[in-house]
Coordinates of C-alpha atoms and ligand atoms in Angstrom, one line a residue:
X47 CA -0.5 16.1 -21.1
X48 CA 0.9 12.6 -21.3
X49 CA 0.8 10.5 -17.9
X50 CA 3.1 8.5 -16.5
X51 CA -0.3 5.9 -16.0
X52 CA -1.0 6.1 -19.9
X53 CA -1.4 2.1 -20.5
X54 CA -5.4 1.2 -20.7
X55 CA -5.8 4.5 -21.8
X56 CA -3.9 6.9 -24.3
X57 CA -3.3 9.0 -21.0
X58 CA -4.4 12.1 -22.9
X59 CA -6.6 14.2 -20.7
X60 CA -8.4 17.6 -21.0
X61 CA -6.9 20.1 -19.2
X62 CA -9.5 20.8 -17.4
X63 CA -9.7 17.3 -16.0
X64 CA -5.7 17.7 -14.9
X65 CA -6.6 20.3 -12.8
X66 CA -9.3 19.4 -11.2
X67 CA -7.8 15.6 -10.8
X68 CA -4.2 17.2 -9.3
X69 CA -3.4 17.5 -5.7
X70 CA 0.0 19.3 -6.1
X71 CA -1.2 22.3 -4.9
X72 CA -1.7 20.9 -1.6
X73 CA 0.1 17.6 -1.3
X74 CA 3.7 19.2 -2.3
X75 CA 4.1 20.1 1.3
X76 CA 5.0 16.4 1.8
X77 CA 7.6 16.3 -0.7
X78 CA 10.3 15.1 2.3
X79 CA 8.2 12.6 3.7
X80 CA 8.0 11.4 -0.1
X81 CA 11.0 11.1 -0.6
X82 CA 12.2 9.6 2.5
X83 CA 9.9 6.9 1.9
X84 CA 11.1 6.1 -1.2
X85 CA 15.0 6.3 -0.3
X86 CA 14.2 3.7 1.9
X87 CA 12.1 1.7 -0.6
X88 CA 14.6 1.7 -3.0
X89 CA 17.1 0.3 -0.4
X90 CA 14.6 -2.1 0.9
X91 CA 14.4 -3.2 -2.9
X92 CA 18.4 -4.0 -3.0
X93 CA 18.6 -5.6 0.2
X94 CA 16.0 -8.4 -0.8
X95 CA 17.5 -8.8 -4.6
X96 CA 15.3 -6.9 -6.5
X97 CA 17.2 -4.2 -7.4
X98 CA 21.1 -4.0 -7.5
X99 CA 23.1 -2.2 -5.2
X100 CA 24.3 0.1 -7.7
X101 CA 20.9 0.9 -8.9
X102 CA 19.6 1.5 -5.0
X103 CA 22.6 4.0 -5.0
X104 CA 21.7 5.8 -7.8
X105 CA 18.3 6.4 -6.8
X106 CA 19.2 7.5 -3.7
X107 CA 21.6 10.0 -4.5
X108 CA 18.5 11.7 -7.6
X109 CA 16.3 11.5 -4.3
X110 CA 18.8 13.7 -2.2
X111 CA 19.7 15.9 -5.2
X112 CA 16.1 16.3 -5.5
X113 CA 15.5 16.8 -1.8
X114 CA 18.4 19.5 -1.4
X115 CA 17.3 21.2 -4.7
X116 CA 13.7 21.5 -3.5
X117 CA 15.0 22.7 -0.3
X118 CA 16.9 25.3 -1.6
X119 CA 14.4 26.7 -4.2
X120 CA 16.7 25.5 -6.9
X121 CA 13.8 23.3 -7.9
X122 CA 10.6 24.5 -7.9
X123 CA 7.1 22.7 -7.8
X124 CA 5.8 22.2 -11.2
X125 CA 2.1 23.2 -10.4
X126 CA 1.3 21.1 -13.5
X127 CA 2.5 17.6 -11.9
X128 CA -0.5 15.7 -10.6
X129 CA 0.7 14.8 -7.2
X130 CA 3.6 14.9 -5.0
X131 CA 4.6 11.6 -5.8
X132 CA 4.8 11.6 -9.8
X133 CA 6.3 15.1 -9.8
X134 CA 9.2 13.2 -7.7
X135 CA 9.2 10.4 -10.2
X136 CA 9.2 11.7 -12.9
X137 CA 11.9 14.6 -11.8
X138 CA 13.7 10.9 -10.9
X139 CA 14.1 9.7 -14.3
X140 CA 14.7 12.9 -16.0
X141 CA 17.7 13.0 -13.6
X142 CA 19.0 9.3 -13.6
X143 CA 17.3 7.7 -16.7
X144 CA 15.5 4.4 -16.0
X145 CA 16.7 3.0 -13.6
X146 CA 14.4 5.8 -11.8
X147 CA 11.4 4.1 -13.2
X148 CA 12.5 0.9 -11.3
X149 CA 11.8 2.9 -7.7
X150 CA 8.0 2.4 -8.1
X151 CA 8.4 -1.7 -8.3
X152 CA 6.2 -3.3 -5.8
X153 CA 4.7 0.0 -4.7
X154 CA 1.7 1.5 -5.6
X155 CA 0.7 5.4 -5.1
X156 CA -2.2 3.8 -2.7
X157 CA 0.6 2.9 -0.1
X158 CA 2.9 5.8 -0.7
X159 CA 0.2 8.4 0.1
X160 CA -1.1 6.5 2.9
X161 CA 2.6 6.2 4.3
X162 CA 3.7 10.0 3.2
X163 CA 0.8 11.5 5.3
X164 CA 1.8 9.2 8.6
X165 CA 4.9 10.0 8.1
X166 CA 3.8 14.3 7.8
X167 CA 1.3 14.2 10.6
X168 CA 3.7 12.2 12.8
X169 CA 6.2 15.4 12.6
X170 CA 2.8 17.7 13.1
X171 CA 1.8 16.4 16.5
X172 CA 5.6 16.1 17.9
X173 CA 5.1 20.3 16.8
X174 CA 1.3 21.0 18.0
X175 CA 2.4 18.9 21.3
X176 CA 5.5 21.2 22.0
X177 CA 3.1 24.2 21.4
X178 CA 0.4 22.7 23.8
X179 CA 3.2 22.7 26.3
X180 CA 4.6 25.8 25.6
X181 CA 0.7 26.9 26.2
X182 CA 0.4 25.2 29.7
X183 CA 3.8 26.5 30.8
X184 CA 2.4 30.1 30.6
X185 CA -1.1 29.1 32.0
X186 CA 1.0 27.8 34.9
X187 CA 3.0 30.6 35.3
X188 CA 0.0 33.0 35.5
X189 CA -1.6 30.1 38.0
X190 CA 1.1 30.5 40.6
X191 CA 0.8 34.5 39.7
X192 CA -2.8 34.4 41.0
X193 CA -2.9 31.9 43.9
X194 CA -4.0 34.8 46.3
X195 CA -6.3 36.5 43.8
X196 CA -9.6 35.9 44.9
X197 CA -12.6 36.1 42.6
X198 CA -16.4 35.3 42.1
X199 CA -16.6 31.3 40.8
X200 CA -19.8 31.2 38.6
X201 CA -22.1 28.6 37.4
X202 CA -25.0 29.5 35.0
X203 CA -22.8 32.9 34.6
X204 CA -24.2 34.1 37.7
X205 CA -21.8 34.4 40.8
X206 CA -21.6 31.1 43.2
X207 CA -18.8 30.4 45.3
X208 CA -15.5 32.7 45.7
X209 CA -12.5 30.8 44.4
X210 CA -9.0 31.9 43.2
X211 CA -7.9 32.9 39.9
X212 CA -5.2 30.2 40.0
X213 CA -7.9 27.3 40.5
X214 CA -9.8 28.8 37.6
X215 CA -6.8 28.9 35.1
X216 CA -5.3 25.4 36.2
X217 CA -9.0 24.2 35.0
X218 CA -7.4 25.0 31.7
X219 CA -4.0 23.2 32.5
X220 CA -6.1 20.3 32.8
X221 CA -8.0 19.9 29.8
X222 CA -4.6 21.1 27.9
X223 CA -3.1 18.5 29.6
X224 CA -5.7 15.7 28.6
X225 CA -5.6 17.1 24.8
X226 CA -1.8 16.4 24.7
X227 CA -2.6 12.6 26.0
X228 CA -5.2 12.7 23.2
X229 CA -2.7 13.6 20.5
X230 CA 0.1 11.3 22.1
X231 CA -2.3 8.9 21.9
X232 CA -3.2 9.5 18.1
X233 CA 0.5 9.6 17.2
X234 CA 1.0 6.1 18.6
X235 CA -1.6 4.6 16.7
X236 CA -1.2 5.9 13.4
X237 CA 2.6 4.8 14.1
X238 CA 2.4 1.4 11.4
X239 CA 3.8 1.7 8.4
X240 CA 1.1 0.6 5.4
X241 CA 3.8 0.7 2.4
X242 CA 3.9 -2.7 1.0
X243 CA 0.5 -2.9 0.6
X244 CA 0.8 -1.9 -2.6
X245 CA -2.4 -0.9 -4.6
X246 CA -4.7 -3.0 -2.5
X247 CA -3.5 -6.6 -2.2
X248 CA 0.0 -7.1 -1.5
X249 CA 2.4 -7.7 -3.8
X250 CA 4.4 -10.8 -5.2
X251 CA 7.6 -9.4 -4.7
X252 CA 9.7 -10.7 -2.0
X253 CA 9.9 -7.1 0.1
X254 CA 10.6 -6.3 3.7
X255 CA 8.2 -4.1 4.9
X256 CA 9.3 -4.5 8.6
X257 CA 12.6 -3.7 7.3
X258 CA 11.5 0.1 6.3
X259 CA 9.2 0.3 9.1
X260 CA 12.3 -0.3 11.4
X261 CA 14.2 2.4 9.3
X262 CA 11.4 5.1 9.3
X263 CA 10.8 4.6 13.1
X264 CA 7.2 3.3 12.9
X265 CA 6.5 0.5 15.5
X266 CA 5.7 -1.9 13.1
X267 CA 3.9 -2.4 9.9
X268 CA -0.2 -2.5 9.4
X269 CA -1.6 -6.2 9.2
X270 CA -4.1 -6.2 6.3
X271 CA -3.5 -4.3 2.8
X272 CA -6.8 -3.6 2.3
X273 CA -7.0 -1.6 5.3
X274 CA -3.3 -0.2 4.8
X275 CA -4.2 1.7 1.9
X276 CA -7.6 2.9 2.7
X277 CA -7.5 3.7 6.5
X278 CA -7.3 7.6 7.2
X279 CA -9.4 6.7 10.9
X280 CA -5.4 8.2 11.8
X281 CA -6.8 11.6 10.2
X282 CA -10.6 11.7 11.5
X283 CA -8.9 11.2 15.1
X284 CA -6.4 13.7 14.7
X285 CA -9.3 15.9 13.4
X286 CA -11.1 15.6 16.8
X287 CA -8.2 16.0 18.9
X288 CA -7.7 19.1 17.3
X289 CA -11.1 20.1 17.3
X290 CA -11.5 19.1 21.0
X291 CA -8.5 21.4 21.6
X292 CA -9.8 24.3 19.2
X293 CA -13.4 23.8 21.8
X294 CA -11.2 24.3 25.1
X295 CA -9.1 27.6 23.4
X296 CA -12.5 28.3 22.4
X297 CA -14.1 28.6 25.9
X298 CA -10.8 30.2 27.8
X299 CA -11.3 32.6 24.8
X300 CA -14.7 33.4 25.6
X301 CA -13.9 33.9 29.1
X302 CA -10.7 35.9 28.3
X303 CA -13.0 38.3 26.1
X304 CA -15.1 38.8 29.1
X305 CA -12.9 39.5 31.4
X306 CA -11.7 41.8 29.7
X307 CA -14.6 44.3 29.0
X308 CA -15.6 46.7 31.6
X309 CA -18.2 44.9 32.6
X310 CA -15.6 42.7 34.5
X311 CA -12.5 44.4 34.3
X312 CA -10.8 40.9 35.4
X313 CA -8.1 41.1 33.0
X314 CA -6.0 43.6 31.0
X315 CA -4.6 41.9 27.6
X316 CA -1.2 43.1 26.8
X317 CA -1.2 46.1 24.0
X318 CA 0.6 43.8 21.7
X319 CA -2.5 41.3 21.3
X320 CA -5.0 43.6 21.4
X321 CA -6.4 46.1 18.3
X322 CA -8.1 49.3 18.1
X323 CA -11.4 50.4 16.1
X324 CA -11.0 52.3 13.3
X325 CA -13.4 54.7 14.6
X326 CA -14.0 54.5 18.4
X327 CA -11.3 55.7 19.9
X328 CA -11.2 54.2 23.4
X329 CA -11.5 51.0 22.0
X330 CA -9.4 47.6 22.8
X331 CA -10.4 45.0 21.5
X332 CA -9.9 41.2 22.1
X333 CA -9.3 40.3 18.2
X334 CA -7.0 37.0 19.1
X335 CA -9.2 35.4 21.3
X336 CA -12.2 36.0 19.2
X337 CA -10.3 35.0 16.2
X338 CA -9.7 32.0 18.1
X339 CA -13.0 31.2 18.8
X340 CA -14.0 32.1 15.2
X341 CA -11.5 29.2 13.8
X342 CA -13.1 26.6 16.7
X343 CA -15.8 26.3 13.5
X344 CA -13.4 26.0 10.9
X345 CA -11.5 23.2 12.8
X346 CA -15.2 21.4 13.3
X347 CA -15.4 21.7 10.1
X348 CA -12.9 20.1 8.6
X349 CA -13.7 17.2 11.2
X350 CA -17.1 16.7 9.3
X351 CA -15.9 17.1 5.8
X352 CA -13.6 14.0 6.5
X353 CA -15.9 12.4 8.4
X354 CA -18.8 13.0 5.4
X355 CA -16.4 12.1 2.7
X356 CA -15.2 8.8 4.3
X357 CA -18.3 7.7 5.3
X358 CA -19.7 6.1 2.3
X359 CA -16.3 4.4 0.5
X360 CA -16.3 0.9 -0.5
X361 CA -12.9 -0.9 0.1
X362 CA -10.1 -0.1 -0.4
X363 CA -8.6 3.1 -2.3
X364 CA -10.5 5.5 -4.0
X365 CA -9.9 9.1 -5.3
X366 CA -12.3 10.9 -2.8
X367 CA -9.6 10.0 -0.2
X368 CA -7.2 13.0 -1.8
X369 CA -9.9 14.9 -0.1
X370 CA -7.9 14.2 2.8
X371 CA -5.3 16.3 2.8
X372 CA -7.0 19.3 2.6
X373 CA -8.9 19.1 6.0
X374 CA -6.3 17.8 7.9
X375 CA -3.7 20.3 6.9
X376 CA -6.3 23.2 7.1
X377 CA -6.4 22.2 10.9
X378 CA -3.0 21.5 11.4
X379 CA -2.3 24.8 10.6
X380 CA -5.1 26.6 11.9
X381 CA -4.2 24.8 15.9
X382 CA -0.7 26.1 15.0
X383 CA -1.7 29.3 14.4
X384 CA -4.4 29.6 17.0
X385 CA -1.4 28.3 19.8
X386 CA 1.0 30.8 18.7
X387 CA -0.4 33.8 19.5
X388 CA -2.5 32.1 22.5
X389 CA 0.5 31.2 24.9
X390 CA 1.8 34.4 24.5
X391 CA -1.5 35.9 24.8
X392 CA -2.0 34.3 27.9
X393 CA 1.3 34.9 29.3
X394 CA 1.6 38.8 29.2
X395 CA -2.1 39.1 30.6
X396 CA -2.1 41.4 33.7
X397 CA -5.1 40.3 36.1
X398 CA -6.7 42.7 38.2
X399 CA -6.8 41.3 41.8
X400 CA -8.6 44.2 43.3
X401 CA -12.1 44.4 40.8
X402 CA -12.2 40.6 41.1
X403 CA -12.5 41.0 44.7
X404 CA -14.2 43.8 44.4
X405 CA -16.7 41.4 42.2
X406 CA -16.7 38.4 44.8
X407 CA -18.0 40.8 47.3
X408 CA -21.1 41.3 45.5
X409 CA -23.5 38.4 44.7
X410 CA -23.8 36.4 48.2
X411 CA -21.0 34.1 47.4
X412 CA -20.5 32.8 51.0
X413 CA -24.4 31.8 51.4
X414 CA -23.4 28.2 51.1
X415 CA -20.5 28.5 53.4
X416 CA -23.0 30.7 55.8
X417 CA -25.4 27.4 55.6
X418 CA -22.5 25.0 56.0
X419 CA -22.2 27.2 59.2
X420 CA -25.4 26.0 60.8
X421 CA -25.1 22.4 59.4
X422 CA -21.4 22.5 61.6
X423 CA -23.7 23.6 64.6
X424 CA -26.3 21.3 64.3
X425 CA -28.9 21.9 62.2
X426 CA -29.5 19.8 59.2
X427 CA -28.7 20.9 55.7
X428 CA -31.6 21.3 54.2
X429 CA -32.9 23.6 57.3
X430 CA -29.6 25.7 57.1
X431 CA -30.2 26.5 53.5
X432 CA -33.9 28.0 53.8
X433 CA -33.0 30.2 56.8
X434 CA -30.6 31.5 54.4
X435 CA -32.0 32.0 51.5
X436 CA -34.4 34.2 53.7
X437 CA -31.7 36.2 54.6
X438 CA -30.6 36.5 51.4
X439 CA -33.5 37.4 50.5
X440 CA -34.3 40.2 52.9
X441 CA -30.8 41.3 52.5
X442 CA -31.5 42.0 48.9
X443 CA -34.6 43.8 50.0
X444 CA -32.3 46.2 52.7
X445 CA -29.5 46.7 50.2
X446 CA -27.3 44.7 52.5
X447 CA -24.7 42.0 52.4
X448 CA -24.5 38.7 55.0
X449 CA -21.3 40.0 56.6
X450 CA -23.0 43.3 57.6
X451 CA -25.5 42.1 59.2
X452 CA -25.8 42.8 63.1
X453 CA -25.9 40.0 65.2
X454 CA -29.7 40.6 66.4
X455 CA -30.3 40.0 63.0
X456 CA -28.7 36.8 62.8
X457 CA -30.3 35.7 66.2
X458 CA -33.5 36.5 65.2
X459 CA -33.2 34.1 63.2
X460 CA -31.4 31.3 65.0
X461 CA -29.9 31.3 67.9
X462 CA -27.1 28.8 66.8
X463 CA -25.9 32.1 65.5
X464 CA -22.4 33.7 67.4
X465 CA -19.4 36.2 66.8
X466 CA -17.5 33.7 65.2
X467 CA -20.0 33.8 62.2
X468 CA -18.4 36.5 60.6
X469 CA -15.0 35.4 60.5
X470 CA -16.5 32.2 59.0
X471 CA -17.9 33.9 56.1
X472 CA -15.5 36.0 55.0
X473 CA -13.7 35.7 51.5
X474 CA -10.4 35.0 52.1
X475 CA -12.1 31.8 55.0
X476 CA -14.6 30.6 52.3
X477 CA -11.8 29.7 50.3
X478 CA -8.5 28.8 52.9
X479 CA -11.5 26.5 54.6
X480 CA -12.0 24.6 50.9
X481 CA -9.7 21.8 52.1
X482 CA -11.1 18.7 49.5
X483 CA -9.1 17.5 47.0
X484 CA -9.1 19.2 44.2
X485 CA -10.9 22.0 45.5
X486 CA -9.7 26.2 45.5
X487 CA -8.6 26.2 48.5
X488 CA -4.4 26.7 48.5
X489 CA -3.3 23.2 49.0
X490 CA -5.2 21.8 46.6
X491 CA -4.5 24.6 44.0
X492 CA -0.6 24.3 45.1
X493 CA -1.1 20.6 44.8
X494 CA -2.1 21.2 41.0
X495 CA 0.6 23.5 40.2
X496 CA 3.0 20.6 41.5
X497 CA 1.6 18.2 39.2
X498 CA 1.6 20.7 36.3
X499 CA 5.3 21.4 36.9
X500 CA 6.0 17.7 36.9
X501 CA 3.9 17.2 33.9
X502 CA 5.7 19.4 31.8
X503 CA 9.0 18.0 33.2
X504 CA 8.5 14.4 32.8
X505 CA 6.9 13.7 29.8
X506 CA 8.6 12.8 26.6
X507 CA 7.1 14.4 23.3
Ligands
LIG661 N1 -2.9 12.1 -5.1 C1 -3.5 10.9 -4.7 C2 -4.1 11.0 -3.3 O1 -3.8 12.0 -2.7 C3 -2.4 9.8 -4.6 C4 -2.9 8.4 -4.7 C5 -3.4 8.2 -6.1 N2 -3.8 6.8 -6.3 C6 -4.6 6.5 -7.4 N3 -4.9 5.2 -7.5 N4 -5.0 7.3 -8.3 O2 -4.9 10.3 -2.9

């Protein structure tokens, strides 16, 4: 096929070469971006002189024809083209003639990648954000659900301290909340517009790049050319929000998938996002959330590919950076997918408030509160959590728990040791008594929900 490049060369290529040189099959999905950059291009171009009025308007109206007919299906996606940008072109000129060829003047396909993939990932994020919201409204919702539901708080997987579902859920509000400051964040600094840099170094034509940055709503324009064209650090960073956010879906998977067997009983997913076995009939199974955790290693993986493949490129543009595309829409959509079936995953999940209690009563959760106990009376830390650990200890030896010990038990052992001990350790104490910040006890866990609420309020996506 003849190219639209043919000048050094005859531009005859083998076929198999097209292919494996052409990006249409991914890069088409930017075909508004494309031509919203170059609407604005070509009206940049008559506003500084370069092109006449007349000729702006002409290209402007084959764009929107070719906009409208690609939106329709009226025009499909020749699979042949070699990228998004010369199937637009060329579609251009057979439409208006040549004045179409005049759009690309002062522009180079270095620049108009760099800006069309800004441009799509800027919409992406505004999406993925809404979803991460949508995601911490429901995790919020089940939080003020579970305030009272008390349950066994774990560290190396074996029970520690009782706490309440709520804290444990609005642990996941948190990190949510800091991976939709990391993408904010992202958006903002990939928001410079790099057309006008041309192929590499500038261009002599008199054009206004502030003047399309203004119109495309970037916040200005990128200072070198050099870096304009060959800067994707925009996509590597999108690629580890998104895989920071795939690691935290990841874990609250994990946990959703144990709470939900029969060792824990914790949770109860909703039929709808649950699956059977094909042979075991008694079986339901936590497919989304593994699935979830499944694509955490895809997401990481299209991290390192772009990571790997930008690693070792000289300055500035060079065709390895079509590799791009492929990674960071393979995540985009992936986080999409992975957050629309999570939030509602997560907000039809029925918890099971008596088996987590049922659970915190097991274990010796209240031994540190029990030692904390002593210290209050008097006896130094240290001292407090020997004696009981040796209570502990024989209690695991009599098949008994702290609170049912007798009190000559207790006294044999100290006599710092009254009535009030019991009411002390129990559950529903160990956790109203947490009163730090930030702690499971109910202010601080209504505290949290406040500042969720007025997170997901406030802030502007
Ligand atoms: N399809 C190319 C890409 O995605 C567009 C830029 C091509 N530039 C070039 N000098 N061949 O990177």
């Amino acid at each position: 096929m003849e190219k639209m490049w043919a000048g050094r060369t005859d531009g005859h290529t083998s076929a198999v070469a097209d292919d494996f040189n052409s990006s249409i099959r991914f890069d088409s999905r930017m075909y508004r971006q494309d031509i919203t950059g170059s609407m604005e291009h070509a009206m940049m171009l008559s506003a500084v002189g370069i092109i006449t009025p007349l000729e702006s308007e002409a290209i402007v109206d084959g764009l929107q024809g070719i906009l409208d007919d690609i939106d329709s299906g009226a025009l499909p996606i020749d699979p042949r083209a070699e990228d998004i940008h010369m199937f637009v072109e060329a579609e251009l000129t057979r439409r208006i003639g040549d004045v179409g060829k005049k759009l690309h003047t002062s522009r180079s396909r270095n620049d108009q990648v760099a800006l069309d993939i800004r441009l799509y990932l800027r919409d992406e994020i505004r999406e993925i954000r809404r979803m991460v919201r949508e995601l911490i409204d429901a995790v919020c919702t089940q939080a003020e659900a579970t305030q009272g539901f008390i349950m066994p708080g774990y560290t190396h997987l074996q029970r520690a301290q009782p706490i309440v579902m709520a804290h444990h859920l609005l642990a996941y509000a948190m990190m949510l909340r800091r991976d939709d400051a990391r993408l904010s964040d992202t958006a903002a600094r990939m928001n410079y517009s790099p057309l006008g840099s041309a192929a590499l170094a500038g261009t002599t034509y008199p054009i206004d790049r502030d003047l399309v940055a203004r119109q495309l709503g970037f916040a200005g324009i990128t200072e070198n050319s050099l870096d304009g064209v060959s800067d994707r650090d925009f996509c590597a960073e999108l690629l580890s929000a998104l895989s920071i956010l795939m690691m935290h879906l990841s874990r609250f998977s994990e946990e959703i998938i144990l709470w939900s067997s029969w060792e824990f009983r914790f949770v109860q997913l909703d039929d709808a996002f649950t699956t059977g076995s094909s042979i075991m009939p008694q079986k339901k199974n936590s497919d989304m959330a593994e699935l979830v955790r499944g694509k955490t290693g895809r997401v990481y993986g299209d991290l390192m590919a772009l990571l790997t493949t930008l690693k070792g490129l000289p300055l500035a543009y060079n065709k390895d950076m079509q590799e791009d595309k492929e990674s960071v829409f393979d995540a985009v959509d992936t986080v999409k997918m992975c957050l629309s079936v999570f939030a509602p995953m997560v907000r039809t999940m029925k918890f099971h408030k008596e088996e987590m209690y049922a659970a915190a009563q097991k274990g010796f959760l209240n031994a540190t509160d029990l030692a904390d106990y002593l210290t209050k009376k008097g006896m130094p830390f240290r001292s407090a959590y020997k004696l009981v650990g040796a209570l502990v200890s024989k209690c695991i030896a009599s098949g008994k728990t702290l609170e049912s010990l007798t009190m000559e038990e207790y006294r044999a052992e100290s006599q710092l040791f009254g009535e009030d001990v019991y009411g002390e350790i129990s559950l529903e104490t160990c956790v109203a008594k947490r009163i730090s910040k930030g702690s499971t006890g109910p202010q601080s866990v209504g505290a949290q929900i406040r500042s969720v609420r007025e997170f997901l309020q406030n802030e502007e996506v």
